[in-house]
Amino acid sequence: MTAETSRTGRQRLSPEVRRRQVLDAAVAVFSEEGFHGASMDAVAARAGVSKPLVYAHGGSKDELFAACLRREAERLLRSVETAAGEPDEIPLVRVRRALRAFFHALTTQRAGWTVLYRQASTGPFAGEVDSLRRRIVEQAADLMAGGLAVPRRVALPYAHTLVGAAEGLADWWLTDPEAARAGAPHAEPADVLADLLVAVVGPGLEALTDGTIAESSGISEKR
Amino acid sequence: MTAETSRTGRQRLSPEVRRRQVLDAAVAVFSEEGFHGASMDAVAARAGVSKPLVYAHGGSKDELFAACLRREAERLLRSVETAAGEPDEIPLVRVRRALRAFFHALTTQRAGWTVLYRQASTGPFAGEVDSLRRRIVEQAADLMAGGLAVPRRVALPYAHTLVGAAEGLADWWLTDPEAARAGAPHAEPADVLADLLVAVVGPGLEALTDGTIAESSGISEKR
Amino acid sequence: MTAETSRTGRQRLSPEVRRRQVLDAAVAVFSEEGFHGASMDAVAARAGVSKPLVYAHGGSKDELFAACLRREAERLLRSVETAAGEPDEIPLVRVRRALRAFFHALTTQRAGWTVLYRQASTGPFAGEVDSLRRRIVEQAADLMAGGLAVPRRVALPYAHTLVGAAEGLADWWLTDPEAARAGAPHAEPADVLADLLVAVVGPGLEALTDGTIAESSGISEKR
Amino acid sequence: MTAETSRTGRQRLSPEVRRRQVLDAAVAVFSEEGFHGASMDAVAARAGVSKPLVYAHGGSKDELFAACLRREAERLLRSVETAAGEPDEIPLVRVRRALRAFFHALTTQRAGWTVLYRQASTGPFAGEVDSLRRRIVEQAADLMAGGLAVPRRVALPYAHTLVGAAEGLADWWLTDPEAARAGAPHAEPADVLADLLVAVVGPGLEALTDGTIAESSGISEKR
DNA sequence: AATGAATGAGAATTCATTCAT
DNA sequence: TATGAATGAATTCTCATTCAT
């Protein structure tokens, strides 16, 4: 019986495995209780290890939380980036692919999403969170700027709008899954939400390309 | 020496004034630190009063937080409701008016917004927060359902999208005001953001009215 | 309508009446909650007056409690003293009269008894309580010394025994009234308990008079 | 440096030893200050440990107090039970043995006695305390019922009397040791008190056996 | 490497006490 | 005189963090 397989007593695992184990538990607990509401005891219990080990592998509570933020942000970014795929002649298709990837990622990385978007946007981590969110928005802006052939500065507000709308739908879905899939009960919810979003903002984005609305307010009072 | 001018020692104020003072401080602190991160000491210090007074007028920490949530939600809802005005023949005009009111409200009620939307979506107040958020979304859904003549069930996903997008822009604006007003330096930022949002989602919503996209995913792969 | 009869607003009562009102409430609350468990708020509420008035008429919590102790002890002593009556040729008859008075007093002054005997025999009032209890025992010792014609020094241990036994029965009665009166359901419980006590200790006390047991241990191992 | 000799810094002791240490301190403090008057700080200080350790080993204040009550009651009951010994043909001899054991127990378990008999007969522990006291009285009643061949129901009032008398003497002894041992300066005080008590109540109890007094009030007015 | 045991610091809540009216 | 309003000082209990093994 190797040390790896031993089920009794102290397990000697490799540092990488231990660290991952601890981070996984931390993300789970932080997402459920929030930063202040989570206790290191709870993290240790969730990881199935002792508290000193959490400190050994995750550092202080602040460091541990920051590590969770970073790891989960990277994960989300990579998921979407991969899905968007290479430049394509049809820009909205890339957007849709990215959105589908985003909503799919929520299915498998819900805890990480919660930590990033529903916790700790205040407190000692506001800066950290802000910069991670900015990266997500910038990814979206790049996507649109490339696809729609507009300057990045112009794309930025649209990116914020798009990401916010995606969050809103994601929240809805996670909070009230029944209602969110009522429209298309048999399809993959992540795809339905992505398509819905494209339907709502797509026309507006296309108008952007045409220069119709550009940087002005667009629709006039008298329409 | 009047009560107004007395600056030292104990101030005797009316319960209403004190309660408001305490609630204001509580909203500020909760918005900055989150529920768990905020201490009653900090609330008392922010209000410039002693801790027992906070308890006398705000009740326990839980009750105080719940009171903050309710007051701020009512405020936001009322602001928007008032601004949307009476039914109008041009639906998007109502939406724009409501959005302008929303972004204006953020200017003056930023802390309340933060408490509602960036805090405590977990923990003992998840239910409370969820129901308040739901009311906001439902307000938006009603607005759209009425204006666009679609069933409320259809309007709901659009409402979530719209509210999420508004949040995204609001966050951007509050986090990075310089960038957010770069597009139109001389206009009222709240109006600019509202108009931008209408420009992005307006076309999609109009398409909804036409039944073009209805409940399906809308835009096709081949556009 | 005089100030005395006014039922609304602030009542202006004579200091003696107010003081009695406050002390009555204090005895009630202290007997129910104990010294530390009782709050000045509770005393004020029970008295139907404001807290500052409690302080005005009862002094600090410590002073108020001491005043309760003293008043209730005096009351109990006076009740028994009066009942014992003048010297009588039959000593045990005086003892029985006193015991009947004692148990009767418990009926009407139960709260005072509780304060004296079931609270605060420790803490800052141990001395006060001890000296009051000593006076009660000394009263009993005098009673027995006079009646039984033994030196006071000899009577003292018997007095402690007698008073302790009375307390034990009183506790039983107050804690479990049903059981305590099971023996004689139709008689006055106070009288039944007094007679019972005389039946148990009477023979022993009479033997004391005969000098049989005097200061020695009395009954021998071989009886 | 062994654990035994280490006097500074953190001591690692076994849970059993710690728990006993904490309970001992708690009994001491509760006996001196009463339940409400005792603070967990005081318990920790008395035990020479930190407050969290008190919570770790004693639970909440309520639980700690209940544990004290139970442990001390068991101890007292066991002491007396052991001492009473097996059934014996001379009943009063058993009573005397039990009383001697009782007074001896007070010497070594004074604090426990105080907690049980001079504290907290009100408040959240009234029930707990009452049931423990009842057990003590029932032990005495069993002792007498067995020895004196009377029904248990008849023995109960006598048991209350006896236990109360013992308490009275015990209080006297503990409060004023000099006076209490004045009668027999060279003997063991606990034995002296036990013998005194037997002398006082013995004749009455024997009369009980004879059926002379039975359940009636006994001695007549005219003797 | 891993942990059971221990603690300093701080958080929520209450209470005796006192102003200001 | 009488009181509503206010507070300093505990008190119970928890938590992030570390030592001794």
Tab-separated table of N, CA, C and O in Angstrom, chain D residues 174-219:
chain	number	residue	atom	x	y	z
D	174	LEU	N	-20.153	26.192	58.179
D	174	LEU	CA	-19.335	26.795	57.137
D	174	LEU	C	-19.242	28.306	57.321
D	174	LEU	O	-18.240	28.923	56.965
D	175	THR	N	-20.286	28.898	57.872
D	175	THR	CA	-20.275	30.344	58.040
D	175	THR	C	-19.496	30.770	59.271
D	175	THR	O	-18.818	31.793	59.274
D	176	ASP	N	-19.620	29.990	60.313
D	176	ASP	CA	-19.025	30.408	61.590
D	176	ASP	C	-18.379	29.191	62.256
D	176	ASP	O	-18.879	28.682	63.263
D	177	PRO	N	-17.287	28.733	61.711
D	177	PRO	CA	-16.697	27.468	62.170
D	177	PRO	C	-16.323	27.490	63.652
D	177	PRO	O	-16.469	26.479	64.351
D	178	GLU	N	-15.876	28.628	64.115
D	178	GLU	CA	-15.469	28.709	65.530
D	178	GLU	C	-16.625	28.346	66.439
D	178	GLU	O	-16.519	27.466	67.289
D	179	ALA	N	-17.736	29.044	66.232
D	179	ALA	CA	-18.889	28.809	67.097
D	179	ALA	C	-19.358	27.367	66.993
D	179	ALA	O	-19.698	26.725	68.000
D	180	ALA	N	-19.352	26.852	65.787
D	180	ALA	CA	-19.951	25.542	65.593
D	180	ALA	C	-19.179	24.437	66.301
D	180	ALA	O	-19.749	23.402	66.661
D	181	ARG	N	-17.904	24.646	66.495
D	181	ARG	CA	-17.154	23.583	67.158
D	181	ARG	C	-16.841	23.910	68.619
D	181	ARG	O	-16.041	23.226	69.269
D	182	ALA	N	-17.506	24.938	69.131
D	182	ALA	CA	-17.233	25.355	70.499
D	182	ALA	C	-17.601	24.249	71.482
D	182	ALA	O	-16.942	24.057	72.502
D	183	GLY	N	-18.647	23.530	71.169
D	183	GLY	CA	-19.104	22.516	72.118
D	183	GLY	C	-18.119	21.375	72.319
D	183	GLY	O	-18.042	20.808	73.398
D	184	ALA	N	-17.391	21.048	71.292
D	184	ALA	CA	-16.486	19.898	71.405
D	184	ALA	C	-15.223	20.201	70.607
D	184	ALA	O	-15.052	19.733	69.484
D	185	PRO	N	-14.374	20.964	71.188
D	185	PRO	CA	-13.250	21.528	70.414
D	185	PRO	C	-12.295	20.481	69.873
D	185	PRO	O	-11.579	20.751	68.924
D	186	HIS	N	-12.275	19.303	70.475
D	186	HIS	CA	-11.230	18.373	70.077
D	186	HIS	C	-11.718	17.268	69.148
D	186	HIS	O	-10.917	16.530	68.602
D	187	ALA	N	-13.002	17.163	69.007
D	187	ALA	CA	-13.521	16.098	68.142
D	187	ALA	C	-13.586	16.579	66.695
D	187	ALA	O	-13.440	17.774	66.411
D	188	GLU	N	-13.794	15.649	65.825
D	188	GLU	CA	-13.963	15.979	64.407
D	188	GLU	C	-15.287	16.724	64.245
D	188	GLU	O	-16.353	16.178	64.574
D	189	PRO	N	-15.276	17.926	63.733
D	189	PRO	CA	-16.536	18.705	63.694
D	189	PRO	C	-17.644	17.992	62.938
D	189	PRO	O	-18.799	18.012	63.364
D	190	ALA	N	-17.287	17.370	61.827
D	190	ALA	CA	-18.334	16.719	61.052
D	190	ALA	C	-19.055	15.665	61.891
D	190	ALA	O	-20.284	15.546	61.855
D	191	ASP	N	-18.294	14.939	62.700
D	191	ASP	CA	-18.919	13.912	63.537
D	191	ASP	C	-19.771	14.543	64.624
D	191	ASP	O	-20.862	14.064	64.943
D	192	VAL	N	-19.257	15.622	65.179
D	192	VAL	CA	-20.011	16.291	66.243
D	192	VAL	C	-21.364	16.750	65.711
D	192	VAL	O	-22.405	16.557	66.348
D	193	LEU	N	-21.346	17.355	64.531
D	193	LEU	CA	-22.601	17.868	63.976
D	193	LEU	C	-23.563	16.732	63.664
D	193	LEU	O	-24.763	16.809	63.952
D	194	ALA	N	-23.030	15.655	63.123
D	194	ALA	CA	-23.894	14.518	62.805
D	194	ALA	C	-24.530	13.972	64.077
D	194	ALA	O	-25.738	13.697	64.122
D	195	ASP	N	-23.718	13.854	65.126
D	195	ASP	CA	-24.248	13.301	66.372
D	195	ASP	C	-25.289	14.238	66.980
D	195	ASP	O	-26.313	13.797	67.497
D	196	LEU	N	-25.007	15.529	66.881
D	196	LEU	CA	-25.970	16.489	67.398
D	196	LEU	C	-27.305	16.335	66.693
D	196	LEU	O	-28.384	16.309	67.322
D	197	LEU	N	-27.228	16.217	65.400
D	197	LEU	CA	-28.468	16.131	64.637
D	197	LEU	C	-29.246	14.860	65.003
D	197	LEU	O	-30.469	14.883	65.182
D	198	VAL	N	-28.517	13.785	65.152
D	198	VAL	CA	-29.186	12.549	65.557
D	198	VAL	C	-29.829	12.724	66.928
D	198	VAL	O	-30.946	12.244	67.190
D	199	ALA	N	-29.150	13.435	67.788
D	199	ALA	CA	-29.705	13.646	69.120
D	199	ALA	C	-31.011	14.422	69.055
D	199	ALA	O	-31.952	14.153	69.802
D	200	VAL	N	-31.063	15.387	68.143
D	200	VAL	CA	-32.262	16.223	68.095
D	200	VAL	C	-33.425	15.498	67.421
D	200	VAL	O	-34.547	15.511	67.911
D	201	VAL	N	-33.158	14.894	66.287
D	201	VAL	CA	-34.285	14.308	65.556
D	201	VAL	C	-34.470	12.827	65.862
D	201	VAL	O	-35.514	12.258	65.542
D	202	GLY	N	-33.453	12.201	66.469
D	202	GLY	CA	-33.541	10.777	66.732
D	202	GLY	C	-34.802	10.385	67.511
D	202	GLY	O	-35.591	9.548	67.042
D	203	PRO	N	-35.015	10.982	68.652
D	203	PRO	CA	-36.203	10.595	69.430
D	203	PRO	C	-37.489	10.742	68.630
D	203	PRO	O	-38.352	9.864	68.682
D	204	GLY	N	-37.567	11.811	67.887
D	204	GLY	CA	-38.775	12.005	67.090
D	204	GLY	C	-38.942	10.914	66.042
D	204	GLY	O	-40.040	10.425	65.797
D	205	LEU	N	-37.837	10.508	65.452
D	205	LEU	CA	-37.928	9.477	64.423
D	205	LEU	C	-38.286	8.130	65.046
D	205	LEU	O	-39.021	7.338	64.453
D	206	GLU	N	-37.770	7.897	66.242
D	206	GLU	CA	-38.111	6.628	66.893
D	206	GLU	C	-39.582	6.586	67.252
D	206	GLU	O	-40.237	5.565	67.128
D	207	ALA	N	-40.060	7.732	67.673
D	207	ALA	CA	-41.491	7.791	67.990
D	207	ALA	C	-42.295	7.481	66.731
D	207	ALA	O	-43.337	6.833	66.781
D	208	LEU	N	-41.772	7.933	65.630
D	208	LEU	CA	-42.440	7.644	64.357
D	208	LEU	C	-42.609	6.141	64.158
D	208	LEU	O	-43.670	5.652	63.777
D	209	THR	N	-41.543	5.409	64.429
D	209	THR	CA	-41.581	3.963	64.269
D	209	THR	C	-42.671	3.340	65.139
D	209	THR	O	-43.354	2.392	64.740
D	210	ASP	N	-42.801	3.839	66.323
D	210	ASP	CA	-43.785	3.288	67.245
D	210	ASP	C	-45.210	3.583	66.802
D	210	ASP	O	-46.161	3.131	67.417
D	211	GLY	N	-45.343	4.393	65.817
D	211	GLY	CA	-46.695	4.733	65.384
D	211	GLY	C	-47.321	5.783	66.276
D	211	GLY	O	-48.453	6.205	66.072
D	212	THR	N	-46.566	6.236	67.248
D	212	THR	CA	-47.121	7.218	68.173
D	212	THR	C	-47.598	8.465	67.452
D	212	THR	O	-48.670	9.005	67.719
D	213	ILE	N	-46.736	8.938	66.513
D	213	ILE	CA	-47.097	10.192	65.873
D	213	ILE	C	-47.629	9.965	64.458
D	213	ILE	O	-48.433	10.709	63.957
D	214	ALA	N	-47.115	8.919	63.872
D	214	ALA	CA	-47.595	8.538	62.541
D	214	ALA	C	-47.777	9.743	61.645
D	214	ALA	O	-46.870	10.564	61.506
D	215	GLU	N	-48.930	9.869	61.095
D	215	GLU	CA	-49.137	10.959	60.152
D	215	GLU	C	-49.832	12.141	60.793
D	215	GLU	O	-50.144	13.114	60.126
D	216	SER	N	-50.130	12.026	62.064
D	216	SER	CA	-50.840	13.155	62.691
D	216	SER	C	-49.823	14.188	63.158
D	216	SER	O	-48.625	14.062	62.963
D	217	SER	N	-50.324	15.176	63.801
D	217	SER	CA	-49.438	16.259	64.203
D	217	SER	C	-48.631	15.900	65.435
D	217	SER	O	-47.724	16.623	65.818
D	218	GLY	N	-48.963	14.809	66.101
D	218	GLY	CA	-48.117	14.335	67.194
D	218	GLY	C	-48.456	14.930	68.541
D	218	GLY	O	-49.539	14.725	69.078
D	219	ILE	N	-47.543	15.665	69.003
D	219	ILE	CA	-47.642	16.210	70.358
D	219	ILE	C	-48.878	17.091	70.511
D	219	ILE	O	-49.152	17.945	69.699
